[in-house]
Amino acid sequence: MNLIYLHTHDTGRYLEPYGYAVPTPRLRELAGQSALFRNNYCCGPTCSPSRSAMLTGMVPHSCGMMGLAHRGFSIDYTKHLAQYLGRNGFETVLCGMQHEAADAGMIGYSRVYIADKAGMENATQWDEANAASAISFLRENHSKPFFLSFGLEHTHRPFTEFDDDLSRKYLRSPDPLPNSPEIRGDMQGFLTSARRADTVLGSVLDEIRRLGLDKDSVIFYTTDHGIAFPFMKCNLYDSGIGTALMIRYPGNPSAGAAKDSLTSHLDVFPTVCDLLGVPKPEWLQGKSLLPILENKSDEVNDRIFAEVTYHASYDPQRAVRTKRYKYIRRFNPEHTVPVLANIDNSPSKEYMLSAGLAEMAIDQEQLFDLDLDPNERQNRVHDGQYTAVRKELSDMLDHFMEETDDPLRKGPVPLPKGAFVNTLACADPESLREEDIFTQET
C-alpha cells in the first residue's frame, strides 16, 4: 500500500465539501470517495508548527517547531513521517511545497522535486510545474511502496489572480469579519486561488486513477490551518485551527461518510501507520482514527490541544477544546492587544486596522460554549454558571502542559540560536528593518 499526501496552504475548511461556496469540485469528488472529518483541528495555526506536528505526531512544543522554519526553527527530522516510512521500506518523494525545514533536503526524503520560481508569474504556474513532477513520478515503475507528498502554494497569500465570474458584488466576507467591499474583494482572490488549487489537484488525482494507483494507495488531503484573514490564521479560535481532512483508501467502509468526530492532526501519523501496516513509533501523541473509519467507534478523543508560540512575532498561547467547550490561555500579560505582525498583510487587515484593530483588547483567558456560541464571541471565563467548566478545562490544559513538558510552564520561551522574529511593536510581518527584528545570536 502506498501513501499519497495532498495538501494546500492556508485553506482551513473553506471548501465546497465543507459547505462553503468555494469552487472546488475535484475536492468535492474526493470527499465522496473518502471519510471526511468535519471537526478536525491542527495543533498550531501557523505554517511550520502545524505541518511539523502532523508529520511527527507531536505537538509543536514537543517536536520543537515552535516558530517558522525559514526563520530559524527546526525539529529532529529522524521523527518526520518521511524518514520513518523510509526506514520501513518506503521510497519517499516530495513534490512542491513543504514548510517543515528551511531547506527541504534536511527532511530526509529519498527524492525532492521543487520547481524553480524564477520567471514564474504566479503560484498557479509553480503548482502546475510541481504537479508535472508528481505525475512523472507516479508514472514510474515502482519496485517498492512509496510515500508521495504533493504540496501546493495555493491558497497562500498574496492573491494575484481574480476570476471575473467570482464577482465581489455577490460574495460574502468570511466569518467573523465584517461584510465590507474591501474584504469581499479580498475573498474573491481567495476563491480564485482555491479554484486554481482544485484544478491542479484534479490533474494529479486523474493520473492516480488512470494508473490504477487508487486501488493500492492511501490518499489523504488536508491543509495546515485557517485562511489568512484576521482572527483566523495564527489564532486558536476554530476559524484558525479548524482544518479539512479527508482519508481515502481501498475498501474504506466509511467512503463517502462525513464524520463529526473530534479529531486532531496528531491522529494522522498513527492512522497512516495502521492503514499501511507499519508499527507505530513510541513518540506519537495522537490516536489512530481506524476505529472511526471502520465504524467501530464514533470518537477516539474527548479533547484536543492547540498552541501558538512564535509566528512572525512572539504570541504565546495554549488551548484545549472538547466537543462543547474551548479554553484559551495567553502567557504574555504585558501585551493585551493583537500581535499585528502575526496577521498577514492584506486588504482585510488594512480594513480592520482602520476600524481600530490595533487597540482592540484581548482577554488573557477565554472560555467559549461552542454549542451556544459557535463563533466564539462571548467569553464565559468570568460567568459563574461556567465556573466548574472553566476549572475542568484549565486543569486539563495544566495537566497536558506538565505531561508534555511544555517549556512555557517555566516562563517565556527563548528563540533558538540564529532564529529571528519581528518585534511586538512591528505591524508588518514582511519587514526586515533592523528596528523591527529581534534575533537570538547566542
Coordinates of C-alpha atoms in Angstrom, one line a residue:
M1 CA 0.0 0.0 0.0
N2 CA 1.3 3.5 -1.0
L3 CA 0.7 6.8 0.8
I4 CA -0.2 10.0 -1.1
Y5 CA -0.4 13.2 0.9
L6 CA -2.1 16.1 -0.9
H7 CA -2.0 19.5 0.8
T8 CA -2.9 23.1 0.2
H9 CA -1.7 26.1 2.1
D10 CA -3.8 28.3 4.4
T11 CA -7.2 26.8 3.4
G12 CA -8.9 25.9 6.6
R13 CA -12.2 24.3 5.8
Y14 CA -13.2 26.9 3.1
L15 CA -14.0 24.2 0.6
E16 CA -17.1 23.0 -1.2
P17 CA -17.4 19.7 0.7
Y18 CA -17.5 21.6 3.9
G19 CA -20.5 23.6 2.8
Y20 CA -18.8 26.8 1.6
A21 CA -19.5 28.4 -1.8
V22 CA -15.9 27.8 -2.9
P23 CA -15.4 26.4 -6.4
T24 CA -13.6 23.1 -5.6
P25 CA -15.5 20.3 -7.4
R26 CA -12.5 18.0 -7.5
L27 CA -12.1 18.1 -3.8
R28 CA -15.9 17.6 -3.5
E29 CA -15.4 14.5 -5.7
L30 CA -12.6 13.2 -3.5
A31 CA -14.7 13.8 -0.4
G32 CA -17.3 11.5 -1.9
Q33 CA -14.7 8.7 -2.1
S34 CA -13.3 9.4 1.4
A35 CA -14.1 9.7 5.0
L36 CA -14.5 13.5 5.5
F37 CA -13.7 14.7 9.0
R38 CA -15.8 17.7 9.8
N39 CA -14.3 18.5 13.2
N40 CA -10.6 18.1 12.6
Y41 CA -8.1 20.6 14.1
C42 CA -4.5 21.5 13.6
C43 CA -2.1 21.6 16.6
G44 CA -0.8 25.1 15.8
P45 CA -2.5 27.6 13.4
T46 CA 0.8 28.7 11.9
C47 CA 2.5 27.0 8.9
S48 CA 5.6 25.2 10.2
P49 CA 4.3 24.2 13.6
S50 CA 1.1 22.7 12.1
R51 CA 2.9 20.7 9.4
S52 CA 5.7 19.6 11.7
A53 CA 3.2 18.5 14.4
M54 CA 1.2 16.4 12.0
L55 CA 4.2 14.8 10.3
T56 CA 6.0 13.9 13.6
G57 CA 2.8 13.1 15.5
M58 CA 3.9 15.5 18.3
V59 CA 2.5 18.9 19.3
P60 CA 4.8 21.8 18.3
H61 CA 6.4 22.3 21.8
S62 CA 7.2 18.6 21.8
C63 CA 8.7 18.3 18.3
G64 CA 10.4 21.6 18.7
M65 CA 8.8 23.6 15.8
M66 CA 7.5 26.5 17.9
G67 CA 8.0 29.0 15.1
L68 CA 8.6 29.3 11.3
A69 CA 11.3 27.0 9.7
H70 CA 12.5 29.7 7.4
R71 CA 13.1 32.0 10.5
G72 CA 15.4 29.5 12.2
F73 CA 13.2 26.8 13.9
S74 CA 13.7 23.1 13.2
I75 CA 12.9 19.6 14.5
D76 CA 14.5 16.2 14.8
Y77 CA 13.9 15.1 11.3
T78 CA 14.5 11.4 12.1
K79 CA 11.0 11.6 13.6
H80 CA 9.4 13.0 10.4
L81 CA 7.0 10.7 8.7
A82 CA 9.2 10.7 5.6
Q83 CA 12.2 9.3 7.4
Y84 CA 10.1 6.9 9.4
L85 CA 8.5 5.4 6.4
G86 CA 11.9 5.4 4.6
R87 CA 13.2 3.2 7.5
N88 CA 10.2 0.9 6.9
G89 CA 10.9 0.2 3.3
F90 CA 9.1 3.1 1.5
E91 CA 10.5 5.3 -1.2
T92 CA 9.8 8.9 -0.1
V93 CA 9.3 11.7 -2.6
L94 CA 8.5 15.4 -2.1
C95 CA 7.0 17.4 -4.9
G96 CA 6.3 21.1 -4.3
M97 CA 5.5 22.8 -1.0
Q98 CA 6.8 21.9 2.4
H99 CA 7.3 24.1 5.4
E100 CA 8.9 21.8 7.9
A101 CA 12.5 22.9 7.1
A102 CA 14.4 25.9 5.8
D103 CA 15.9 23.5 3.2
A104 CA 13.8 20.6 2.0
G105 CA 17.0 18.5 1.8
M106 CA 17.1 18.5 5.7
I107 CA 13.9 16.5 6.0
G108 CA 15.2 13.2 4.5
Y109 CA 13.0 12.4 1.5
S110 CA 14.6 10.0 -1.0
R111 CA 13.9 12.5 -3.7
V112 CA 12.9 16.1 -3.8
Y113 CA 11.3 17.9 -6.8
I114 CA 10.7 21.6 -6.2
A115 CA 10.2 23.8 -9.2
D116 CA 12.4 27.0 -9.5
K117 CA 10.1 30.0 -9.1
A118 CA 12.4 32.2 -11.2
G119 CA 10.5 33.6 -14.1
M120 CA 7.1 32.3 -13.0
E121 CA 4.2 34.8 -12.9
N122 CA 2.1 33.4 -10.1
A123 CA 1.5 30.5 -7.8
T124 CA -0.5 28.6 -10.4
Q125 CA 2.5 28.2 -12.6
W126 CA 4.6 26.9 -9.8
D127 CA 1.9 24.5 -8.6
E128 CA 1.4 23.2 -12.1
A129 CA 5.2 22.6 -12.5
N130 CA 5.3 20.6 -9.3
A131 CA 2.2 18.7 -10.3
A132 CA 4.1 17.7 -13.5
S133 CA 6.9 16.3 -11.3
A134 CA 4.4 14.4 -9.2
I135 CA 2.7 12.9 -12.3
S136 CA 6.1 12.0 -13.7
F137 CA 7.0 10.1 -10.5
L138 CA 3.6 8.4 -10.4
R139 CA 4.2 7.1 -13.9
E140 CA 7.4 5.3 -13.0
N141 CA 7.6 1.6 -12.4
H142 CA 7.6 1.2 -8.6
S143 CA 9.5 -1.7 -7.1
K144 CA 8.5 -0.9 -3.5
P145 CA 5.7 1.1 -1.8
F146 CA 6.1 4.9 -1.9
F147 CA 5.1 8.0 0.1
L148 CA 4.5 11.0 -2.1
S149 CA 3.9 14.4 -0.6
F150 CA 2.5 16.8 -3.1
G151 CA 2.1 20.3 -1.7
L152 CA 0.6 23.5 -3.3
E153 CA 1.4 27.1 -2.8
H154 CA -2.3 28.0 -3.3
T155 CA -4.2 29.2 -1.2
H156 CA -1.4 31.2 0.4
R157 CA -1.1 34.9 0.0
P158 CA -0.6 37.1 -1.9
F159 CA -3.7 36.7 -4.1
T160 CA -2.7 37.8 -7.6
E161 CA -5.5 36.2 -9.7
F162 CA -9.1 37.3 -9.6
D163 CA -11.7 35.5 -11.7
D164 CA -14.4 37.8 -13.1
D165 CA -17.2 35.2 -12.5
L166 CA -16.4 35.3 -8.8
S167 CA -17.5 38.9 -8.6
R168 CA -17.1 40.6 -5.3
K169 CA -20.6 42.0 -5.8
Y170 CA -22.1 38.6 -5.0
L171 CA -19.7 37.3 -2.3
R172 CA -19.8 37.5 1.5
S173 CA -16.9 38.0 3.8
P174 CA -15.7 35.1 5.8
D175 CA -16.9 34.8 9.4
P176 CA -16.1 36.6 11.7
L177 CA -15.2 39.6 9.6
P178 CA -17.5 42.5 8.6
N179 CA -19.2 42.3 5.2
S180 CA -17.3 45.2 3.6
P181 CA -16.4 45.7 -0.1
E182 CA -12.7 45.5 0.7
I183 CA -13.0 42.2 2.5
R184 CA -15.3 40.8 -0.2
G185 CA -12.7 41.8 -2.8
D186 CA -10.0 40.0 -0.8
M187 CA -12.2 36.9 -0.6
Q188 CA -12.5 37.0 -4.4
G189 CA -8.8 36.4 -4.5
F190 CA -9.0 33.6 -2.1
L191 CA -11.8 31.9 -4.1
T192 CA -9.8 32.2 -7.3
S193 CA -6.8 30.7 -5.5
A194 CA -8.9 27.8 -4.2
R195 CA -10.2 27.2 -7.7
R196 CA -6.7 27.0 -9.1
A197 CA -5.6 24.6 -6.3
D198 CA -8.6 22.4 -7.0
T199 CA -7.8 22.2 -10.7
V200 CA -4.1 21.3 -10.1
L201 CA -5.1 18.7 -7.5
G202 CA -7.6 17.3 -10.0
S203 CA -4.8 16.7 -12.6
V204 CA -2.9 14.6 -10.1
L205 CA -6.0 12.7 -8.9
D206 CA -6.8 12.0 -12.6
E207 CA -3.4 10.4 -13.1
I208 CA -3.6 8.4 -9.9
R209 CA -6.9 6.9 -11.2
R210 CA -5.6 6.4 -14.8
L211 CA -2.6 4.5 -13.5
G212 CA -4.8 2.4 -11.1
L213 CA -2.9 3.6 -8.1
D214 CA -6.1 4.5 -6.3
K215 CA -6.5 0.7 -5.9
D216 CA -3.5 0.3 -3.7
S217 CA -2.9 3.7 -2.1
V218 CA -4.0 5.6 0.9
I219 CA -4.7 9.2 -0.1
F220 CA -5.3 11.9 2.4
Y221 CA -5.9 15.6 1.8
T222 CA -5.5 18.4 4.4
T223 CA -4.2 21.9 5.0
D224 CA -2.1 23.5 7.7
H225 CA -4.6 25.9 9.3
G226 CA -7.3 28.5 8.8
I227 CA -7.3 31.0 6.0
A228 CA -5.0 34.0 6.1
F229 CA -7.5 36.6 7.3
P230 CA -7.7 38.5 10.6
F231 CA -9.0 36.3 13.6
M232 CA -8.3 33.2 11.6
K233 CA -4.7 32.1 10.7
C234 CA -2.5 32.3 13.8
N235 CA -5.5 32.3 16.2
L236 CA -6.7 29.5 18.4
Y237 CA -10.4 30.1 17.6
D238 CA -12.0 27.4 15.5
S239 CA -11.6 29.7 12.5
G240 CA -7.8 29.4 13.0
I241 CA -7.4 25.7 14.0
G242 CA -10.2 24.1 12.0
T243 CA -8.8 22.2 9.1
A244 CA -10.2 20.0 6.3
L245 CA -9.2 16.3 6.5
M246 CA -10.2 13.6 4.0
I247 CA -8.9 10.0 4.0
R248 CA -9.4 7.6 1.1
Y249 CA -8.2 4.1 0.8
P250 CA -9.4 0.8 -0.9
G251 CA -12.2 -0.9 0.9
N252 CA -12.8 2.0 3.2
P253 CA -16.2 1.2 4.9
S254 CA -16.6 5.0 5.6
A255 CA -16.1 6.1 2.0
G256 CA -18.5 9.0 1.3
A257 CA -19.3 9.5 5.0
A258 CA -18.9 12.8 6.9
K259 CA -17.6 12.1 10.4
D260 CA -18.4 14.6 13.2
S261 CA -15.8 13.0 15.5
L262 CA -13.4 15.3 17.3
T263 CA -10.0 14.8 15.7
S264 CA -6.6 16.3 15.5
H265 CA -3.7 16.4 13.0
L266 CA -1.9 14.4 15.7
D267 CA -4.1 11.5 14.8
V268 CA -2.9 11.3 11.2
F269 CA 0.5 9.7 11.8
P270 CA -0.9 6.7 13.9
T271 CA -3.8 6.3 11.4
V272 CA -1.3 6.1 8.5
C273 CA 0.7 3.5 10.4
D274 CA -2.4 1.3 10.9
L275 CA -3.5 1.7 7.3
L276 CA 0.0 0.9 5.9
G277 CA 0.6 -1.9 8.3
V278 CA 3.8 -0.4 9.8
P279 CA 4.4 -0.3 13.6
K280 CA 3.6 2.9 15.4
P281 CA 6.7 4.7 16.9
E282 CA 6.7 5.3 20.7
W283 CA 6.8 9.1 20.4
L284 CA 3.4 9.6 18.9
Q285 CA 0.9 11.7 20.9
G286 CA -2.2 11.1 18.8
K287 CA -4.6 8.3 18.4
S288 CA -5.4 6.2 15.3
L289 CA -8.7 7.0 13.6
L290 CA -9.1 3.5 12.4
P291 CA -11.9 2.7 14.8
I292 CA -13.8 5.6 13.4
L293 CA -13.0 4.7 9.8
E294 CA -14.2 1.1 10.4
N295 CA -17.4 2.3 12.1
K296 CA -16.4 0.7 15.4
S297 CA -16.4 3.9 17.4
D298 CA -17.7 7.5 17.0
E299 CA -14.9 9.1 19.0
V300 CA -11.3 8.4 19.9
N301 CA -10.7 11.9 21.6
D302 CA -12.6 13.7 24.3
R303 CA -10.3 16.7 23.9
I304 CA -7.7 18.2 21.6
F305 CA -4.9 20.7 22.2
A306 CA -3.6 23.6 20.1
E307 CA -0.9 26.3 20.6
V308 CA 0.9 29.3 19.3
T309 CA 4.3 30.3 20.5
Y310 CA 6.1 32.2 17.7
H311 CA 4.9 33.1 14.2
A312 CA 6.3 36.3 12.8
S313 CA 6.3 37.6 16.4
Y314 CA 6.0 36.1 19.9
D315 CA 2.4 35.4 21.0
P316 CA 2.4 32.5 23.5
Q317 CA -1.0 30.9 24.0
R318 CA -2.4 27.5 24.6
A319 CA -5.9 26.0 24.2
V320 CA -7.9 22.9 24.9
R321 CA -11.1 22.0 23.0
T322 CA -13.7 19.5 23.8
K323 CA -16.8 18.8 21.8
R324 CA -18.7 21.6 23.5
Y325 CA -16.1 24.0 25.1
K326 CA -12.9 25.8 24.3
Y327 CA -10.5 27.3 26.8
I328 CA -7.7 29.6 25.7
R329 CA -4.9 30.9 27.9
R330 CA -2.4 33.6 26.9
F331 CA 1.0 33.9 28.5
N332 CA 2.2 37.4 27.8
P333 CA 0.1 39.6 30.1
E334 CA 2.0 42.8 29.2
H335 CA 0.6 42.6 25.7
T336 CA -3.2 42.8 25.6
V337 CA -3.9 43.7 22.0
P338 CA -3.5 41.8 18.8
V339 CA 0.0 40.9 17.6
L340 CA -0.2 42.7 14.3
A341 CA 2.8 41.1 12.7
N342 CA 1.1 37.7 13.1
I343 CA -1.7 38.8 10.7
D344 CA -0.7 38.5 7.1
N345 CA -0.7 41.8 5.1
S346 CA -3.9 42.1 3.1
P347 CA -6.8 44.4 2.2
S348 CA -8.7 42.7 5.0
K349 CA -6.0 43.6 7.6
E350 CA -5.9 47.2 6.3
Y351 CA -9.7 47.5 6.7
M352 CA -9.6 46.1 10.2
L353 CA -6.8 48.4 11.2
S354 CA -8.8 51.3 10.0
A355 CA -11.6 50.1 12.3
G356 CA -9.3 50.1 15.4
L357 CA -7.9 46.5 15.4
A358 CA -4.6 47.6 16.8
E359 CA -6.3 48.9 20.0
M360 CA -8.8 46.0 20.5
A361 CA -8.3 44.5 23.9
I362 CA -7.9 40.7 24.1
D363 CA -8.7 38.8 27.3
Q364 CA -5.8 36.7 28.7
E365 CA -8.2 33.8 29.4
Q366 CA -11.2 32.9 27.3
L367 CA -13.9 30.2 27.7
F368 CA -16.4 29.6 25.0
D369 CA -19.6 27.5 25.0
L370 CA -19.4 26.3 21.4
D371 CA -23.0 25.0 21.3
L372 CA -24.4 28.4 22.2
D373 CA -21.6 30.5 20.7
P374 CA -20.0 28.7 17.7
N375 CA -18.3 31.9 16.5
E376 CA -16.6 32.3 19.9
R377 CA -17.7 35.9 20.6
Q378 CA -18.9 35.6 24.2
N379 CA -16.2 35.0 26.8
R380 CA -17.6 33.0 29.7
V381 CA -14.5 32.8 31.8
H382 CA -16.0 35.1 34.5
D383 CA -19.5 33.7 34.2
G384 CA -20.5 32.0 37.4
Q385 CA -22.5 29.4 35.5
Y386 CA -19.3 28.1 33.9
T387 CA -17.1 28.1 37.0
A388 CA -16.8 24.3 37.0
V389 CA -16.3 24.1 33.3
R390 CA -13.5 26.7 33.5
K391 CA -11.7 24.7 36.2
E392 CA -12.1 21.4 34.4
L393 CA -10.6 22.8 31.2
S394 CA -7.9 24.8 32.9
D395 CA -6.9 21.7 34.8
M396 CA -6.9 19.7 31.5
L397 CA -4.5 22.3 30.0
D398 CA -2.2 22.3 33.0
H399 CA -2.0 18.6 33.0
F400 CA -1.2 18.4 29.3
M401 CA 1.5 21.1 29.6
E402 CA 3.0 19.2 32.5
E403 CA 2.8 15.8 30.9
T404 CA 4.4 17.1 27.7
D405 CA 7.0 19.3 29.5
D406 CA 5.8 22.4 27.7
P407 CA 8.6 25.0 28.2
L408 CA 6.0 27.7 28.5
R409 CA 5.3 26.5 32.1
K410 CA 8.7 27.8 33.1
G411 CA 8.3 31.3 31.6
P412 CA 8.9 33.0 28.2
V413 CA 10.2 30.6 25.5
P414 CA 13.6 31.9 24.1
L415 CA 14.3 31.9 20.4
P416 CA 16.7 29.2 19.2
K417 CA 20.2 30.4 18.3
G418 CA 20.2 32.2 14.9
A419 CA 16.4 32.5 14.7
F420 CA 14.7 35.8 14.2
V421 CA 11.2 37.3 14.7
N422 CA 9.5 40.7 14.3
T423 CA 9.2 42.8 17.5
L424 CA 5.8 43.2 19.1
A425 CA 5.9 46.9 18.0
C426 CA 6.2 45.9 14.4
A427 CA 2.9 45.6 12.4
D428 CA 4.4 44.3 9.2
P429 CA 5.5 40.6 9.1
E430 CA 7.4 41.3 5.9
S431 CA 9.6 44.0 7.4
L432 CA 13.3 43.1 7.8
R433 CA 14.3 46.6 9.1
E434 CA 16.8 46.3 11.9
E435 CA 14.5 48.1 14.3
D436 CA 11.7 45.6 13.5
I437 CA 13.7 42.4 14.1
F438 CA 14.8 40.5 17.2
T439 CA 17.4 37.8 16.7
Q440 CA 18.8 35.3 19.1
E441 CA 22.5 35.4 18.4
T442 CA 23.8 33.3 21.2

